[in-house]
mmCIF file of C-alpha atoms in Angstrom:
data_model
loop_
_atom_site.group_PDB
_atom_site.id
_atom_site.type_symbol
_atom_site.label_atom_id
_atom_site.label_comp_id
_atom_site.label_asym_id
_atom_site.label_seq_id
_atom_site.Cartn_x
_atom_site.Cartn_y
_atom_site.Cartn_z
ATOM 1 C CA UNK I 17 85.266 49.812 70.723
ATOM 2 C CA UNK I 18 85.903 53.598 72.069
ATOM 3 C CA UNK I 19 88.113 53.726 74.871
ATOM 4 C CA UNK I 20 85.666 55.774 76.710
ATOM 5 C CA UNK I 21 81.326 56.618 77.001
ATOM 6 C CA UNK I 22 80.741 60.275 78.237
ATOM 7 C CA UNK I 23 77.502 61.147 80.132
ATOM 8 C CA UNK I 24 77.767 65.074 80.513
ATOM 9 C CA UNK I 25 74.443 66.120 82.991
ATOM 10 C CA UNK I 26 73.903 69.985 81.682
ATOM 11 C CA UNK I 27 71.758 72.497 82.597
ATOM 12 C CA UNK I 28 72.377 75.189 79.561
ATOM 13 C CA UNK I 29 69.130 77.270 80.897
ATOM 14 C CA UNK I 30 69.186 78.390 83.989
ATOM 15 C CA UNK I 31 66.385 80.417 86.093
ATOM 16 C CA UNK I 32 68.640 80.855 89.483
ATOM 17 C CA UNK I 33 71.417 79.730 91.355
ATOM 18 C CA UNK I 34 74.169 80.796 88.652
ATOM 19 C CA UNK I 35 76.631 83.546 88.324
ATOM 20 C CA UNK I 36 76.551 82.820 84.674
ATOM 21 C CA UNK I 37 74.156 83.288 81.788
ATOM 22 C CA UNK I 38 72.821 81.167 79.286
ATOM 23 C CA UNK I 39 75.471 81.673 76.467
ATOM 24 C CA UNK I 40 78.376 81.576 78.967
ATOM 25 C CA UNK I 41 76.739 78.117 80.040
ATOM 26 C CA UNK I 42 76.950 76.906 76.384
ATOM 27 C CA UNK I 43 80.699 78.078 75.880
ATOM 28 C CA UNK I 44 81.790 76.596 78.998
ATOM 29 C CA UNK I 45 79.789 73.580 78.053
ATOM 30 C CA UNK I 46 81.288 73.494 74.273
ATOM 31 C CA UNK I 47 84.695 73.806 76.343
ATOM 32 C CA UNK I 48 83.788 70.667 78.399
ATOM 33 C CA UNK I 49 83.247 68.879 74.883
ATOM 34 C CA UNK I 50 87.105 69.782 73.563
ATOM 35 C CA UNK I 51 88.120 68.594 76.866
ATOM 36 C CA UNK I 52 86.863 65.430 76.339
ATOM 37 C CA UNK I 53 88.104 64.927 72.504
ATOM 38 C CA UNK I 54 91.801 66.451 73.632
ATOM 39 C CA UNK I 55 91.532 63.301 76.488
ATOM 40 C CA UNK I 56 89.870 60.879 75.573
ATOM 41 C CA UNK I 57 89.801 60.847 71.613
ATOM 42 C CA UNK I 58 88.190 57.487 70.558
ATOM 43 C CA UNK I 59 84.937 58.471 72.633
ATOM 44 C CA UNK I 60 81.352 59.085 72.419
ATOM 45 C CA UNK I 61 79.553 61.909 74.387
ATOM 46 C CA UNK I 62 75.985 62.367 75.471
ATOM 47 C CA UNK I 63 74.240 65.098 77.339
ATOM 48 C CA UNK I 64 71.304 64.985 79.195
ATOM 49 C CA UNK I 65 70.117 68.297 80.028
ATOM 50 C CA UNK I 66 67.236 69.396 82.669
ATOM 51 C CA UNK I 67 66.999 72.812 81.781
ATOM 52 C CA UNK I 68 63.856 74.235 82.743
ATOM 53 C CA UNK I 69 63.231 74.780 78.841
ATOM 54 C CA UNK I 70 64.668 73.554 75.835
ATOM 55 C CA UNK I 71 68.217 75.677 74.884
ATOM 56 C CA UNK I 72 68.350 77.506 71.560
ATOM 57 C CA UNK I 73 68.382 74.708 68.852
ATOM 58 C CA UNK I 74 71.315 76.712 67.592
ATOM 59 C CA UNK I 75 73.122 75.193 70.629
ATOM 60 C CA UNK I 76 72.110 71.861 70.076
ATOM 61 C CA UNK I 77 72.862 71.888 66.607
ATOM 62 C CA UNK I 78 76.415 73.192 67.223
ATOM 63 C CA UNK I 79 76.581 70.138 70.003
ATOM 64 C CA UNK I 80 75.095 67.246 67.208
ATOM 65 C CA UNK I 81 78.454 68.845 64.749
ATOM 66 C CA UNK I 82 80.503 68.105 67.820
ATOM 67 C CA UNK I 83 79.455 64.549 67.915
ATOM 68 C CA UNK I 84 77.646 65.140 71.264
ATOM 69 C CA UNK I 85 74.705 62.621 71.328
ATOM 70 C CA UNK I 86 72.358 65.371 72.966
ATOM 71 C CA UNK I 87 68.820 64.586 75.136
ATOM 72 C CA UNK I 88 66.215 67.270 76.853
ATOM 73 C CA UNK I 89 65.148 65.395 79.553
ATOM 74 C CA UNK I 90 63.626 68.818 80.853
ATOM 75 C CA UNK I 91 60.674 68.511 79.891
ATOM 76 C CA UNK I 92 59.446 66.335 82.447
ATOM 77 C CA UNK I 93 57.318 67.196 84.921
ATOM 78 C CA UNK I 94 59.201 65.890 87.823
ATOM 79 C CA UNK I 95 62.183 67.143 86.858
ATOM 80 C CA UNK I 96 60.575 70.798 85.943
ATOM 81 C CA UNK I 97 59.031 70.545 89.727
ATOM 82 C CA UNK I 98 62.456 69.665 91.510
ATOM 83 C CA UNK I 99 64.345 72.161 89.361
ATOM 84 C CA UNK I 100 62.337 74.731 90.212
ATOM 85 C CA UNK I 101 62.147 74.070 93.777
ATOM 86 C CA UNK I 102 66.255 73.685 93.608
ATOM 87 C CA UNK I 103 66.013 70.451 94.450
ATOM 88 C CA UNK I 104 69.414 69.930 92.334
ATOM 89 C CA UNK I 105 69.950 66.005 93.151
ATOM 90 C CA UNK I 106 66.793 64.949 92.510
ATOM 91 C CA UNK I 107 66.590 66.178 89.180
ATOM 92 C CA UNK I 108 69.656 65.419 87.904
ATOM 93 C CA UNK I 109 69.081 61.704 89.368
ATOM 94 C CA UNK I 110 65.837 61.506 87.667
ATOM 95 C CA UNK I 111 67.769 63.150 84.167
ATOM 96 C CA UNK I 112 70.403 60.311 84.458
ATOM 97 C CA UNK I 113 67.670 57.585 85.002
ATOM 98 C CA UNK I 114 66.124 58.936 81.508
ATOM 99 C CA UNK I 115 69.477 59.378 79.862
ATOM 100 C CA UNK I 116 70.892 55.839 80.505
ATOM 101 C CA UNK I 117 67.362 54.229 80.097
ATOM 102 C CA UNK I 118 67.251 55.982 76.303
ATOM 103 C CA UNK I 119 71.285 55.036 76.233
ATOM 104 C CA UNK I 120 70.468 51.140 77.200
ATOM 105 C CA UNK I 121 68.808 50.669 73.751
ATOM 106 C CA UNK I 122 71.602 50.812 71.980
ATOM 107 C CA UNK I 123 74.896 50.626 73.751
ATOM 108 C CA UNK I 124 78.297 51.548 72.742
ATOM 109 C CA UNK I 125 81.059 48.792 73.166
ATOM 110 C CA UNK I 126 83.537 50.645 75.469
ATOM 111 C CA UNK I 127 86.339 50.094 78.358
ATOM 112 C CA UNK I 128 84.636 52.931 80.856
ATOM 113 C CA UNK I 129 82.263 54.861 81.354
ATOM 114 C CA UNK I 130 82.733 58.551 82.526
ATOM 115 C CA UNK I 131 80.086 60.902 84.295
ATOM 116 C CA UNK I 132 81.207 64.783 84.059
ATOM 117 C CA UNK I 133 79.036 67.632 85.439
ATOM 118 C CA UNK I 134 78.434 70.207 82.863
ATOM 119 C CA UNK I 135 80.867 72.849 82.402
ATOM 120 C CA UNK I 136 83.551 71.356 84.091
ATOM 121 C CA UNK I 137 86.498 70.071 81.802
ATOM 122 C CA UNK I 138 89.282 67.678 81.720
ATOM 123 C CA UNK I 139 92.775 68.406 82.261
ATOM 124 C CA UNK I 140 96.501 67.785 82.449
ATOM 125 C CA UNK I 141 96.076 65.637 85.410
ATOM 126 C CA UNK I 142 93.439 62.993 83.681
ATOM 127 C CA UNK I 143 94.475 59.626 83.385
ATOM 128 C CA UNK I 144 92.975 57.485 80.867
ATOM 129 C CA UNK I 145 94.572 54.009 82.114
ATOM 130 C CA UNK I 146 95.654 52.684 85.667
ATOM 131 C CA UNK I 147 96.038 49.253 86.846
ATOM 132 C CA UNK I 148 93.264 49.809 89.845
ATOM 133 C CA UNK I 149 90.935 50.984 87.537
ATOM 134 C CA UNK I 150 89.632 47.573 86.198
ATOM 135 C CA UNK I 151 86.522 46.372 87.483
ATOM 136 C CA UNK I 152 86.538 49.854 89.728
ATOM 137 C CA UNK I 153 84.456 52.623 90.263
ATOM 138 C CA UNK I 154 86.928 55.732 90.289
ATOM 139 C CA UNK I 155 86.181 58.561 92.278
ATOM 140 C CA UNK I 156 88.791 61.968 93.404
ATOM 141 C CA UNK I 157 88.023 61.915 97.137
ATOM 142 C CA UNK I 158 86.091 60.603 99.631
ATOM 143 C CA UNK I 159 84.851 63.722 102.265
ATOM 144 C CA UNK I 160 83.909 63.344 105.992
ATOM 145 C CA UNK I 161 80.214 64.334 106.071
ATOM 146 C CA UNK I 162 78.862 67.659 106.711
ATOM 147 C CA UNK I 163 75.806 66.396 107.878
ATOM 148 C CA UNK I 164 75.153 67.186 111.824
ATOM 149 C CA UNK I 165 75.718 63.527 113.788
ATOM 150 C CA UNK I 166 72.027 63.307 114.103
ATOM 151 C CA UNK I 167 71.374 62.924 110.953
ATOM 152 C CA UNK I 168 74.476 61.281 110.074
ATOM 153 C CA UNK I 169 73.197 58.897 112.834
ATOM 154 C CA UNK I 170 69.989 58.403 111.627
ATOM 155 C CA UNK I 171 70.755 58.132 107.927
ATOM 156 C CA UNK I 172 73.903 55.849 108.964
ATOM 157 C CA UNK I 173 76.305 57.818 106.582
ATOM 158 C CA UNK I 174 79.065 59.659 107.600
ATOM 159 C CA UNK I 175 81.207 60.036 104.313
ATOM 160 C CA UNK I 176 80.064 61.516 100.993
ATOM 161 C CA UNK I 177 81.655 61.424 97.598
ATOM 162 C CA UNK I 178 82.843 64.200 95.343
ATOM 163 C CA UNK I 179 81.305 63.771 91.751
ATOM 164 C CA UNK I 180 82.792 66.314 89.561
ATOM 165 C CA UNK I 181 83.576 63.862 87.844
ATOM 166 C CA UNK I 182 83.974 60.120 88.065
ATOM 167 C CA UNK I 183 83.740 56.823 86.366
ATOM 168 C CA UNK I 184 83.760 52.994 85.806
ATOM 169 C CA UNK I 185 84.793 50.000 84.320
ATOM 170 C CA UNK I 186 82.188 48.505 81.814
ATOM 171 C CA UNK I 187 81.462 45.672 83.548
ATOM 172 C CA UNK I 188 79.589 47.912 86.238
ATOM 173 C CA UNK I 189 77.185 49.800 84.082
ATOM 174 C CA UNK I 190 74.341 47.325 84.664
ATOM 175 C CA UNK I 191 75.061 47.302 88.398
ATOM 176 C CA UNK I 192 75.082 50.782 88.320
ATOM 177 C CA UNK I 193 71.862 51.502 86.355
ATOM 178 C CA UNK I 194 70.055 48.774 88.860
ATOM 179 C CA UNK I 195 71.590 51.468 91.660
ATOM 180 C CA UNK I 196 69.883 54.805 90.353
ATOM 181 C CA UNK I 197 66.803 54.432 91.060
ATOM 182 C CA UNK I 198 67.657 53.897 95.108
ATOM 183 C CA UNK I 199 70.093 56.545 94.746
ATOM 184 C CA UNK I 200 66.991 58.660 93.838
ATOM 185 C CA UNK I 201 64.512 57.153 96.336
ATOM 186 C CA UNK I 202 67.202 57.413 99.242
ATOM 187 C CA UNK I 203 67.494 61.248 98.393
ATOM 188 C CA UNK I 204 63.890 61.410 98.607
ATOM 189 C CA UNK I 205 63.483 59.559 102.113
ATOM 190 C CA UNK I 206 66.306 60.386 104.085
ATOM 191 C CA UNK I 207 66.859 64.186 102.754
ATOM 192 C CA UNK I 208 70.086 63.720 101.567
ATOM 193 C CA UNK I 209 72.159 64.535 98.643
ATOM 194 C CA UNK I 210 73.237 61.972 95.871
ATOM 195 C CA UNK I 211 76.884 62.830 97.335
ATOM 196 C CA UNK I 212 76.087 60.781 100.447
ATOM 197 C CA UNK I 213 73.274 58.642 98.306
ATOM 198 C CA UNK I 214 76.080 57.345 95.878
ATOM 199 C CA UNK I 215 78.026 56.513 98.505
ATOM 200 C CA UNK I 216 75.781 54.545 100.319
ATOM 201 C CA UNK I 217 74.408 52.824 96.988
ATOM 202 C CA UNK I 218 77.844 51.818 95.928
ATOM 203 C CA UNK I 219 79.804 51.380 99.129
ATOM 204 C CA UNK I 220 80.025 47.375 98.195
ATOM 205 C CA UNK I 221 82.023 47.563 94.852
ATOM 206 C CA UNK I 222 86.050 48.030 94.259
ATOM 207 C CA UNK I 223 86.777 51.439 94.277
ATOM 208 C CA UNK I 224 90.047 53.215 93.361
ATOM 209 C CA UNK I 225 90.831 57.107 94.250
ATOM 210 C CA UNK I 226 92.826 59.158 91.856
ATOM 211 C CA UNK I 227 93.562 62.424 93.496
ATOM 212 C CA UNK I 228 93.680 64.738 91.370
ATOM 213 C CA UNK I 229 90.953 63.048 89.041
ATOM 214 C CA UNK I 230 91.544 65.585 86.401
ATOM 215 C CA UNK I 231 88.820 67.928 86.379
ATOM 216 C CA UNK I 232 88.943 71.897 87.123
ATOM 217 C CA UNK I 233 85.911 74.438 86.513
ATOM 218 C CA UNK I 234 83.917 76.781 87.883
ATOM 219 C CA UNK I 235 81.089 76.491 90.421
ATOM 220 C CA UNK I 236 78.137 78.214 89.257
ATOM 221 C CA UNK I 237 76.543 79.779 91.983
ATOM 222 C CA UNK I 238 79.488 81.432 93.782
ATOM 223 C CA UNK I 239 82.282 81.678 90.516
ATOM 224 C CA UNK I 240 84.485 79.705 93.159
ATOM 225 C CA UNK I 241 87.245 77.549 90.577
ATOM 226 C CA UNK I 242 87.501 74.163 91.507
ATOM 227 C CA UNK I 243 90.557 71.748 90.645
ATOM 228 C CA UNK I 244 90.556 68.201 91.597
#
């Protein structure tokens, strides 16, 4: 048994929306992976990445001799359409739907499961263990919406959560998987983000905050650092 499953979401190839190019993508991204093994050593990582095309196998070959289990779920059409209409939580919903559908077939036996956005890492402040964390999803914050009241109104959601990163006890990942697929199709109806979709979906399970979470990086499209 590891002590903990990794799903990074990556996009090493980017067309727009990144201060960044492609190889500083991968060396933030190989920084995300040291993170992990510094952290959480008894793990096992996989990436699902949406990139609009497949990364220089060079990449993904330095990944595999990481021991990152590595998928291109870009290659999709749906996902190709919403990426390049920057329709970001669609296709990263649809990319996780792939990734944990492929991942299902063959489970790891582990105590949690952890979801990191690409290119961010872990850091001092992560916390492997914590009494509230059983039978929990863990998330860093919970935000007020920035949705207008109209919509919050006609939506009926006025928090979101912050997804950096986050993650769960074991015993949730088949409630979880069951959730994706509404967390998608509510994005899709009600024009929302999976921010405020994820919080609707999962609203009726424990949760547990741990502020700071333990996660710091850099957003792509402005360079602003985040540390939560």
């Amino acid at each position: 048994m590891v002590d903990g499953v990794f799903f990074i979401n990556s996009a090493l190839n980017v067309k727009q929306l990144s201060v960044f190019d492609n190889h500083q993508r991968f060396e933030q991204t190989v920084e995300t992976v040291k993170s992990i093994q510094k952290y959480c050593p008894n793990n096992r990582i996989f990436m699902f990445d949406g990139s609009y095309d497949m990364p220089l196998s060079e990449y993904v070959g330095q990944l595999g001799l990481m021991g990152v289990d590595y998928l291109y779920t870009g290659a999709n059409p749906q996902i190709q359409h919403f990426s390049n209409v920057g329709l970001r939580s669609l296709a990263e919903t649809l990319s996780f739907i792939i990734a944990l559908d492929a991942y299902s077939k063959n489970k790891v036996q582990t105590k949690r499961y952890y979801k990191i956005s690409g290119r961010y890492k872990l850091n001092d402040n992560f916390i492997l263990n914590r009494a509230d964390f059983e039978n929990a999803f863990v998330f860093s914050k919970i935000w007020d919406s920035w949705m207008s009241k109209e919509q919050q109104e006609r939506v009926g959601i006025n928090h979101m959560i912050a997804l950096r990163l986050w993650h769960m006890d074991a015993s949730l990942f088949d409630a979880f998987q069951s959730k994706l697929p509404i967390i998608f199709n509510d994005c899709i109806q009600n024009n929302i983000d999976i921010e405020h979709a994820y919080y609707r979906a999962l609203s009726k399970y424990k949760w547990a905050i741990c502020e700071p979470i333990g996660v710091e990086g850099v957003i792509a499209p402005t360079g602003e650092i985040v540390n939560e």
